[in-house]
Amino acid sequence: GESVGLHLPTLSVQEGDNSIINCAYSNSASDYFIWYKQESGKGPQFIIDIRSNMDKRQGQRVTVLLNKTVKHLSLQIAATQPGDSAVYFCAGASGGSYIPTFGRGTSLIVHP
Amino acid sequence: GAGVSQSPSNKVTEKGKDVELRCDPISGHTALYWYRQSLGQGLEFLIYFQGNSAPDKSGLPSDRFSAERTGGSVSTLTIQRTQQEDSAVYLCASSLAPWGGVRQPQHFGDGTRLSIL
């Protein structure tokens, strides 16, 4: 089955720095990945997704990189702001499944 | 437009009681998911509805858990004879139907925080 996990439980950065949150997955058949942001007391909020036919996708201040060779993806946040403080989850799906598997999350703490 | 709405936002009940949690998905979203999130944990899949197809119930942890979706819109998750280990945040998400095999991202509600005394 799919196993999705994150390398670090907590990441602390200074306001204005770039943040990189990493995620590894185990199923080489995984072909769809999503990043979510979850603030305290709220549901996860969709940030960006990427399909396996791509290795990079950019959004507003965010970039997701996918390395299928080592089964790794990362979320890069440019010019991190205090409002970016939250738990970030990666999720992956494979084999045509419409049910993503979620990792445990990385807590991003942005210091002003 | 309106997002996914869940009610109640908080529910405290005694062990052994039954509870019903409600989810109103985004209008036009045919796919609906229920997840459970325990403190500091990731999301545990419970059940998935897609249009008029039979739901995928593979994530339901026991036969005390059930869910239905009426009219392809509102969904209710029911937990019978609640146990303390059922305490968690129950999240609902909806998405557009995939087309041509292209999956769509899920949009989540803010969840129901369930506490079993």
GROMACS .gro file of C-alpha atoms in nm:
model
  229
    1GLY     CA    1   0.000   0.000   0.000
    2GLU     CA    2   0.089   0.366  -0.007
    3SER     CA    3   0.300   0.512   0.269
    4VAL     CA    4   0.363   0.880   0.276
    5GLY     CA    5   0.574   1.048   0.536
    6LEU     CA    6   0.760   1.366   0.609
    7HIS     CA    7   1.121   1.400   0.706
    8LEU     CA    8   1.088   1.651   0.989
    9PRO     CA    9   0.805   1.705   1.233
   10THR     CA   10   0.891   2.072   1.288
   11LEU     CA   11   1.060   2.337   1.074
   12SER     CA   12   1.145   2.680   1.215
   13VAL     CA   13   1.238   2.967   0.985
   14GLN     CA   14   1.276   3.341   0.997
   15GLU     CA   15   1.028   3.565   0.823
   16GLY     CA   16   1.147   3.635   0.472
   17ASP     CA   17   1.348   3.315   0.440
   18ASN     CA   18   1.258   3.042   0.193
   19SER     CA   19   1.114   2.724   0.344
   20ILE     CA   20   1.151   2.372   0.212
   21ILE     CA   21   0.927   2.094   0.339
   22ASN     CA   22   1.012   1.743   0.228
   23CYS     CA   23   0.807   1.431   0.179
   24ALA     CA   24   0.894   1.075   0.083
   25TYR     CA   25   0.662   0.814  -0.056
   26SER     CA   26   0.698   0.439  -0.086
   27ASN     CA   27   0.475   0.335  -0.375
   28SER     CA   28   0.647   0.378  -0.709
   29ALA     CA   29   0.303   0.361  -0.875
   30SER     CA   30   0.200   0.686  -0.705
   31ASP     CA   31   0.106   0.930  -0.976
   32TYR     CA   32  -0.074   1.217  -0.808
   33PHE     CA   33   0.046   1.428  -0.517
   34ILE     CA   34  -0.109   1.711  -0.323
   35TRP     CA   35   0.014   1.955  -0.061
   36TYR     CA   36  -0.221   2.088   0.204
   37LYS     CA   37  -0.185   2.355   0.470
   38GLN     CA   38  -0.372   2.315   0.797
   39GLU     CA   39  -0.405   2.596   1.047
   40SER     CA   40  -0.508   2.531   1.404
   41GLY     CA   41  -0.877   2.450   1.433
   42LYS     CA   42  -0.927   2.447   1.056
   43GLY     CA   43  -0.952   2.182   0.790
   44PRO     CA   44  -0.667   2.122   0.544
   45GLN     CA   45  -0.650   2.380   0.268
   46PHE     CA   46  -0.537   2.279  -0.081
   47ILE     CA   47  -0.213   2.447  -0.183
   48ILE     CA   48  -0.088   2.280  -0.498
   49ASP     CA   49  -0.089   1.945  -0.673
   50ILE     CA   50   0.138   1.772  -0.920
   51ARG     CA   51   0.099   1.472  -1.145
   52SER     CA   52   0.373   1.223  -1.215
   53ASN     CA   53   0.420   1.340  -1.572
   54MET     CA   54   0.569   1.661  -1.429
   55ASP     CA   55   0.873   1.723  -1.210
   56LYS     CA   56   0.798   2.081  -1.113
   57ARG     CA   57   0.496   2.299  -1.071
   58GLN     CA   58   0.474   2.655  -0.949
   59GLY     CA   59   0.201   2.848  -0.779
   60GLN     CA   60   0.189   3.177  -0.596
   61ARG     CA   61   0.505   3.179  -0.378
   62VAL     CA   62   0.505   2.799  -0.377
   63THR     CA   63   0.685   2.542  -0.588
   64VAL     CA   64   0.648   2.167  -0.572
   65LEU     CA   65   0.929   1.946  -0.696
   66LEU     CA   66   0.883   1.578  -0.769
   67ASN     CA   67   1.172   1.335  -0.798
   68LYS     CA   68   1.030   1.001  -0.903
   69THR     CA   69   1.371   0.836  -0.907
   70VAL     CA   70   1.410   0.867  -0.530
   71LYS     CA   71   1.035   0.892  -0.458
   72HIS     CA   72   1.060   1.231  -0.301
   73LEU     CA   73   0.870   1.555  -0.327
   74SER     CA   74   0.918   1.892  -0.170
   75LEU     CA   75   0.723   2.208  -0.115
   76GLN     CA   76   0.916   2.531  -0.138
   77ILE     CA   77   0.767   2.849   0.004
   78ALA     CA   78   0.935   3.171  -0.102
   79ALA     CA   79   0.967   3.468   0.132
   80THR     CA   80   0.796   3.289   0.418
   81GLN     CA   81   0.551   3.500   0.616
   82PRO     CA   82   0.408   3.456   0.967
   83GLY     CA   83   0.077   3.366   0.804
   84ASP     CA   84   0.246   3.061   0.656
   85SER     CA   85   0.279   2.910   1.003
   86ALA     CA   86   0.075   2.590   0.995
   87VAL     CA   87   0.104   2.214   0.957
   88TYR     CA   88   0.178   2.105   0.602
   89PHE     CA   89   0.069   1.765   0.473
   90CYS     CA   90   0.166   1.585   0.161
   91ALA     CA   91  -0.069   1.325   0.018
   92GLY     CA   92  -0.030   1.077  -0.263
   93ALA     CA   93  -0.253   0.853  -0.470
   94SER     CA   94  -0.174   0.570  -0.707
   95GLY     CA   95  -0.316   0.330  -0.955
   96GLY     CA   96  -0.613   0.541  -1.046
   97SER     CA   97  -0.720   0.561  -0.682
   98TYR     CA   98  -0.915   0.872  -0.590
   99ILE     CA   99  -0.832   0.830  -0.224
  100PRO     CA  100  -0.505   1.002  -0.132
  101THR     CA  101  -0.293   0.874   0.156
  102PHE     CA  102  -0.175   1.147   0.392
  103GLY     CA  103   0.153   1.180   0.576
  104ARG     CA  104   0.166   1.293   0.939
  105GLY     CA  105   0.251   1.654   0.866
  106THR     CA  106   0.532   1.904   0.926
  107SER     CA  107   0.473   2.198   1.155
  108LEU     CA  108   0.615   2.517   1.002
  109ILE     CA  109   0.693   2.791   1.251
  110VAL     CA  110   0.778   3.133   1.112
  111HIS     CA  111   0.952   3.373   1.348
  112PRO     CA  112   0.902   3.746   1.286
  113GLY     CA  113  -1.868   3.056  -0.314
  114ALA     CA  114  -1.953   2.846  -0.010
  115GLY     CA  115  -1.707   2.584   0.098
  116VAL     CA  116  -1.763   2.249   0.264
  117SER     CA  117  -1.978   2.290   0.572
  118GLN     CA  118  -1.973   2.052   0.868
  119SER     CA  119  -2.193   2.041   1.174
  120PRO     CA  120  -2.174   2.043   1.462
  121SER     CA  121  -1.832   2.201   1.499
  122ASN     CA  122  -1.795   2.042   1.841
  123LYS     CA  123  -1.969   1.746   1.999
  124VAL     CA  124  -1.926   1.611   2.349
  125THR     CA  125  -2.109   1.294   2.438
  126GLU     CA  126  -2.098   1.009   2.682
  127LYS     CA  127  -1.951   0.673   2.603
  128GLY     CA  128  -2.209   0.439   2.457
  129LYS     CA  129  -2.420   0.708   2.294
  130ASP     CA  130  -2.474   0.734   1.919
  131VAL     CA  131  -2.364   1.045   1.728
  132GLU     CA  132  -2.441   1.184   1.384
  133LEU     CA  133  -2.206   1.417   1.202
  134ARG     CA  134  -2.320   1.614   0.899
  135CYS     CA  135  -2.137   1.731   0.587
  136ASP     CA  136  -2.262   1.968   0.317
  137PRO     CA  137  -2.023   1.949   0.022
  138ILE     CA  138  -1.951   2.220  -0.229
  139SER     CA  139  -2.233   2.248  -0.479
  140GLY     CA  140  -2.159   2.046  -0.789
  141HIS     CA  141  -1.897   1.826  -0.625
  142THR     CA  142  -1.989   1.464  -0.680
  143ALA     CA  143  -1.707   1.310  -0.478
  144LEU     CA  144  -1.726   1.317  -0.098
  145TYR     CA  145  -1.480   1.182   0.158
  146TRP     CA  146  -1.476   1.134   0.532
  147TYR     CA  147  -1.150   1.131   0.727
  148ARG     CA  148  -1.058   1.108   1.092
  149GLN     CA  149  -0.772   1.303   1.244
  150SER     CA  150  -0.640   1.229   1.589
  151LEU     CA  151  -0.429   1.481   1.779
  152GLY     CA  152  -0.098   1.539   1.603
  153GLN     CA  153  -0.169   1.272   1.345
  154GLY     CA  154  -0.232   1.263   0.974
  155LEU     CA  155  -0.567   1.198   0.816
  156GLU     CA  156  -0.714   0.850   0.833
  157PHE     CA  157  -0.946   0.770   0.544
  158LEU     CA  158  -1.290   0.641   0.641
  159ILE     CA  159  -1.525   0.635   0.341
  160TYR     CA  160  -1.560   0.773  -0.013
  161PHE     CA  161  -1.872   0.846  -0.217
  162GLN     CA  162  -1.863   0.912  -0.590
  163GLY     CA  163  -2.186   0.999  -0.762
  164ASN     CA  164  -2.433   0.710  -0.760
  165SER     CA  165  -2.165   0.444  -0.730
  166ALA     CA  166  -2.142   0.216  -0.429
  167PRO     CA  167  -1.930   0.388  -0.162
  168ASP     CA  168  -1.579   0.274  -0.079
  169LYS     CA  169  -1.612   0.179   0.288
  170SER     CA  170  -1.269   0.022   0.318
  171GLY     CA  171  -1.150   0.272   0.581
  172LEU     CA  172  -1.431   0.233   0.831
  173PRO     CA  173  -1.266   0.101   1.151
  174SER     CA  174  -1.560  -0.105   1.278
  175ASP     CA  175  -1.924  -0.185   1.212
  176ARG     CA  176  -2.015   0.088   1.461
  177PHE     CA  177  -1.932   0.337   1.188
  178SER     CA  178  -2.161   0.400   0.893
  179ALA     CA  179  -2.226   0.679   0.648
  180GLU     CA  180  -2.481   0.768   0.391
  181ARG     CA  181  -2.518   1.031   0.128
  182THR     CA  182  -2.867   1.133   0.032
  183GLY     CA  183  -2.950   1.279  -0.305
  184GLY     CA  184  -2.586   1.290  -0.401
  185SER     CA  185  -2.527   1.587  -0.176
  186VAL     CA  186  -2.543   1.595   0.205
  187SER     CA  187  -2.369   1.315   0.392
  188THR     CA  188  -2.409   1.189   0.746
  189LEU     CA  189  -2.149   0.989   0.936
  190THR     CA  190  -2.297   0.788   1.222
  191ILE     CA  191  -2.103   0.634   1.507
  192GLN     CA  192  -2.299   0.394   1.724
  193ARG     CA  193  -2.215   0.302   2.082
  194THR     CA  194  -1.928   0.550   2.092
  195GLN     CA  195  -1.602   0.459   2.263
  196GLN     CA  196  -1.335   0.688   2.404
  197GLU     CA  197  -1.100   0.596   2.120
  198ASP     CA  198  -1.350   0.751   1.881
  199SER     CA  199  -1.250   1.094   2.010
  200ALA     CA  200  -1.097   1.282   1.717
  201VAL     CA  201  -1.168   1.548   1.458
  202TYR     CA  202  -1.385   1.415   1.177
  203LEU     CA  203  -1.319   1.588   0.849
  204CYS     CA  204  -1.526   1.589   0.535
  205ALA     CA  205  -1.397   1.679   0.192
  206SER     CA  206  -1.549   1.708  -0.152
  207SER     CA  207  -1.409   1.731  -0.502
  208LEU     CA  208  -1.521   1.757  -0.858
  209ALA     CA  209  -1.566   1.430  -1.035
  210PRO     CA  210  -1.249   1.317  -1.207
  211TRP     CA  211  -1.274   1.321  -1.580
  212GLY     CA  212  -1.056   1.141  -1.828
  213GLY     CA  213  -0.880   0.989  -1.530
  214VAL     CA  214  -0.767   1.331  -1.412
  215ARG     CA  215  -0.813   1.359  -1.039
  216GLN     CA  216  -0.919   1.677  -0.870
  217PRO     CA  217  -0.800   1.814  -0.537
  218GLN     CA  218  -1.015   1.777  -0.229
  219HIS     CA  219  -1.162   2.073  -0.047
  220PHE     CA  220  -1.208   2.022   0.325
  221GLY     CA  221  -1.449   2.148   0.584
  222ASP     CA  222  -1.324   2.256   0.926
  223GLY     CA  223  -1.433   1.932   1.086
  224THR     CA  224  -1.633   1.817   1.385
  225ARG     CA  225  -1.431   1.783   1.705
  226LEU     CA  226  -1.578   1.479   1.881
  227SER     CA  227  -1.505   1.415   2.246
  228ILE     CA  228  -1.625   1.099   2.417
  229LEU     CA  229  -1.639   1.118   2.795
   0.00000   0.00000   0.00000
